[in-house]
PDB file of C-alpha atoms and ligand atoms in Angstrom:
ATOM      1  CA  MET W  24      16.666  20.353 -29.224  1.00 68.00           C
ATOM      2  CA  THR W  25      16.312  18.457 -32.507  1.00 72.00           C
ATOM      3  CA  ASP W  26      12.951  17.850 -34.111  1.00 72.00           C
ATOM      4  CA  LEU W  27      13.303  14.158 -33.354  1.00 70.00           C
ATOM      5  CA  ALA W  28      13.975  14.830 -29.673  1.00 65.00           C
ATOM      6  CA  ARG W  29      11.023  17.246 -29.505  1.00 67.00           C
ATOM      7  CA  ARG W  30       8.693  14.666 -31.039  1.00 67.00           C
ATOM      8  CA  THR W  31       9.969  12.066 -28.571  1.00 61.00           C
ATOM      9  CA  VAL W  32       9.221  14.385 -25.625  1.00 62.00           C
ATOM     10  CA  LEU W  33       5.741  15.174 -26.957  1.00 59.00           C
ATOM     11  CA  ALA W  34       5.049  11.475 -27.506  1.00 61.00           C
ATOM     12  CA  GLY W  35       6.118  10.825 -23.914  1.00 60.00           C
ATOM     13  CA  LEU W  36       3.730  13.506 -22.633  1.00 57.00           C
ATOM     14  CA  ALA W  37       0.886  12.102 -24.713  1.00 54.00           C
ATOM     15  CA  ALA W  38       1.544   8.623 -23.342  1.00 51.00           C
ATOM     16  CA  ALA W  39       1.498   9.747 -19.698  1.00 47.00           C
ATOM     17  CA  PRO W  40      -2.301   9.648 -19.213  1.00 48.00           C
ATOM     18  CA  LEU W  41      -2.325   6.091 -20.570  1.00 45.00           C
ATOM     19  CA  SER W  42       0.256   4.920 -18.048  1.00 41.00           C
ATOM     20  CA  LEU W  43      -1.667   6.650 -15.251  1.00 43.00           C
ATOM     21  CA  SER W  44      -4.866   4.827 -16.115  1.00 41.00           C
ATOM     22  CA  ALA W  45      -2.891   1.589 -16.286  1.00 45.00           C
ATOM     23  CA  ASP W  46      -1.775   2.232 -12.692  1.00 49.00           C
ATOM     24  CA  GLY W  47      -5.361   2.891 -11.665  1.00 50.00           C
ATOM     25  CA  ALA W  48      -6.446  -0.445 -13.094  1.00 48.00           C
ATOM     26  CA  ARG W  49      -3.652  -2.284 -11.283  1.00 55.00           C
ATOM     27  CA  ALA W  50      -4.938  -4.933  -8.905  1.00 68.00           C
ATOM     28  CA  GLN W  51      -4.880  -3.869  -5.278  1.00 77.00           C
ATOM     29  CA  ASP W  52      -2.338  -5.423  -2.947  1.00 86.00           C
ATOM     30  CA  MET W  53      -4.646  -7.577  -0.858  1.00 93.00           C
ATOM     31  CA  ARG W  54      -1.866  -9.545   0.847  1.00 96.00           C
ATOM     32  CA  ARG W  55      -1.961  -9.946   4.599  1.00 97.00           C
ATOM     33  CA  TYR W  56       0.751  -8.162   6.592  1.00 97.00           C
ATOM     34  CA  ILE W  57       2.301  -9.434   9.808  1.00 97.00           C
ATOM     35  CA  CYS W  58       3.704  -7.348  12.672  1.00 97.00           C
ATOM     36  CA  THR W  59       7.409  -8.135  13.178  1.00 97.00           C
ATOM     37  CA  THR W  60       7.712  -6.749  16.716  1.00 96.00           C
ATOM     38  CA  PRO W  61       9.070  -9.669  18.815  1.00 94.00           C
ATOM     39  CA  ASP W  62       6.704  -9.290  21.774  1.00 89.00           C
ATOM     40  CA  CYS W  63       3.631  -8.938  19.576  1.00 94.00           C
ATOM     41  CA  ARG W  64       1.241 -11.950  19.264  1.00 86.00           C
ATOM     42  CA  PRO W  65       1.904 -11.287  16.358  1.00 88.00           C
ATOM     43  CA  TYR W  66      -0.911  -9.331  14.930  1.00 95.00           C
ATOM     44  CA  ILE W  67      -1.731 -10.065  11.266  1.00 97.00           C
ATOM     45  CA  TYR W  68      -3.525  -7.410   9.253  1.00 97.00           C
ATOM     46  CA  ASN W  69      -6.018  -8.957   6.829  1.00 97.00           C
ATOM     47  CA  PRO W  70      -7.337  -6.505   4.187  1.00 97.00           C
ATOM     48  CA  ALA W  71     -10.573  -8.492   3.972  1.00 97.00           C
ATOM     49  CA  ASP W  72     -11.217  -7.769   7.659  1.00 97.00           C
ATOM     50  CA  GLY W  73      -9.662  -4.305   7.938  1.00 97.00           C
ATOM     51  CA  ASP W  74      -9.281  -2.946  11.469  1.00 97.00           C
ATOM     52  CA  PRO W  75     -12.720  -1.561  12.346  1.00 96.00           C
ATOM     53  CA  ASP W  76     -11.622  -0.761  15.917  1.00 94.00           C
ATOM     54  CA  SER W  77      -9.132   1.734  14.424  1.00 95.00           C
ATOM     55  CA  GLY W  78     -11.502   3.032  11.769  1.00 96.00           C
ATOM     56  CA  ILE W  79     -10.094   0.891   8.927  1.00 97.00           C
ATOM     57  CA  PRO W  80     -13.044  -0.567   7.004  1.00 97.00           C
ATOM     58  CA  PRO W  81     -12.943  -4.150   5.620  1.00 97.00           C
ATOM     59  CA  GLY W  82     -11.459  -4.285   2.100  1.00 96.00           C
ATOM     60  CA  THR W  83      -8.706  -1.734   2.820  1.00 97.00           C
ATOM     61  CA  SER W  84      -5.341  -2.807   1.398  1.00 96.00           C
ATOM     62  CA  PHE W  85      -2.348  -2.367   3.716  1.00 96.00           C
ATOM     63  CA  ALA W  86      -0.960   0.381   1.458  1.00 95.00           C
ATOM     64  CA  ASP W  87      -4.176   2.373   1.878  1.00 96.00           C
ATOM     65  CA  ILE W  88      -4.005   2.417   5.673  1.00 97.00           C
ATOM     66  CA  PRO W  89      -3.073   5.908   6.960  1.00 96.00           C
ATOM     67  CA  ASP W  90       0.566   6.277   8.046  1.00 95.00           C
ATOM     68  CA  ASP W  91      -0.549   7.178  11.571  1.00 95.00           C
ATOM     69  CA  TRP W  92      -2.193   3.778  12.018  1.00 97.00           C
ATOM     70  CA  TYR W  93      -0.524   1.478  14.522  1.00 95.00           C
ATOM     71  CA  CYS W  94      -0.610  -2.194  15.458  1.00 97.00           C
ATOM     72  CA  PRO W  95      -3.665  -2.697  17.731  1.00 95.00           C
ATOM     73  CA  VAL W  96      -1.699  -5.296  19.747  1.00 96.00           C
ATOM     74  CA  CYS W  97       1.715  -3.690  20.377  1.00 96.00           C
ATOM     75  CA  GLY W  98       1.406  -0.133  19.037  1.00 96.00           C
ATOM     76  CA  SER W  99       4.082  -0.456  16.321  1.00 95.00           C
ATOM     77  CA  THR W 100       3.699   1.666  13.207  1.00 96.00           C
ATOM     78  CA  LYS W 101       3.150   0.372   9.668  1.00 96.00           C
ATOM     79  CA  THR W 102       6.924   0.189   9.092  1.00 96.00           C
ATOM     80  CA  SER W 103       7.084  -2.811  11.476  1.00 96.00           C
ATOM     81  CA  PHE W 104       4.883  -4.867   9.176  1.00 97.00           C
ATOM     82  CA  ILE W 105       5.995  -7.142   6.323  1.00 97.00           C
ATOM     83  CA  PRO W 106       3.816  -8.873   3.709  1.00 96.00           C
ATOM     84  CA  LEU W 107       2.801 -12.482   4.306  1.00 92.00           C
ATOM     85  CA  GLY W 108       3.230 -14.977   1.502  1.00 76.00           C
TER      86      GLY W 108
HETATM   87 ZN1   ZN T 211       2.273  -5.652  16.743  1.00 59.70          ZN
END
């Protein structure tokens, strides 16, 4: 490895914590998500409301819902939902 390459690697390592904190400051995805199952109402998940009946408190973004959560109307998993708008 050349000295230049080594310095580049070290600079990349030093920059990593900065990029991590940038991710932490990123605005949460507070879009609503709609269930795409055809025979569903459909159910729309609103982060502002959460899903208290399933233990999801208001203010929870869709991405922060546990993967074992399911649509309270039809029972589909998170993968059946798409963002609205
Ligand atoms: Zn559904």
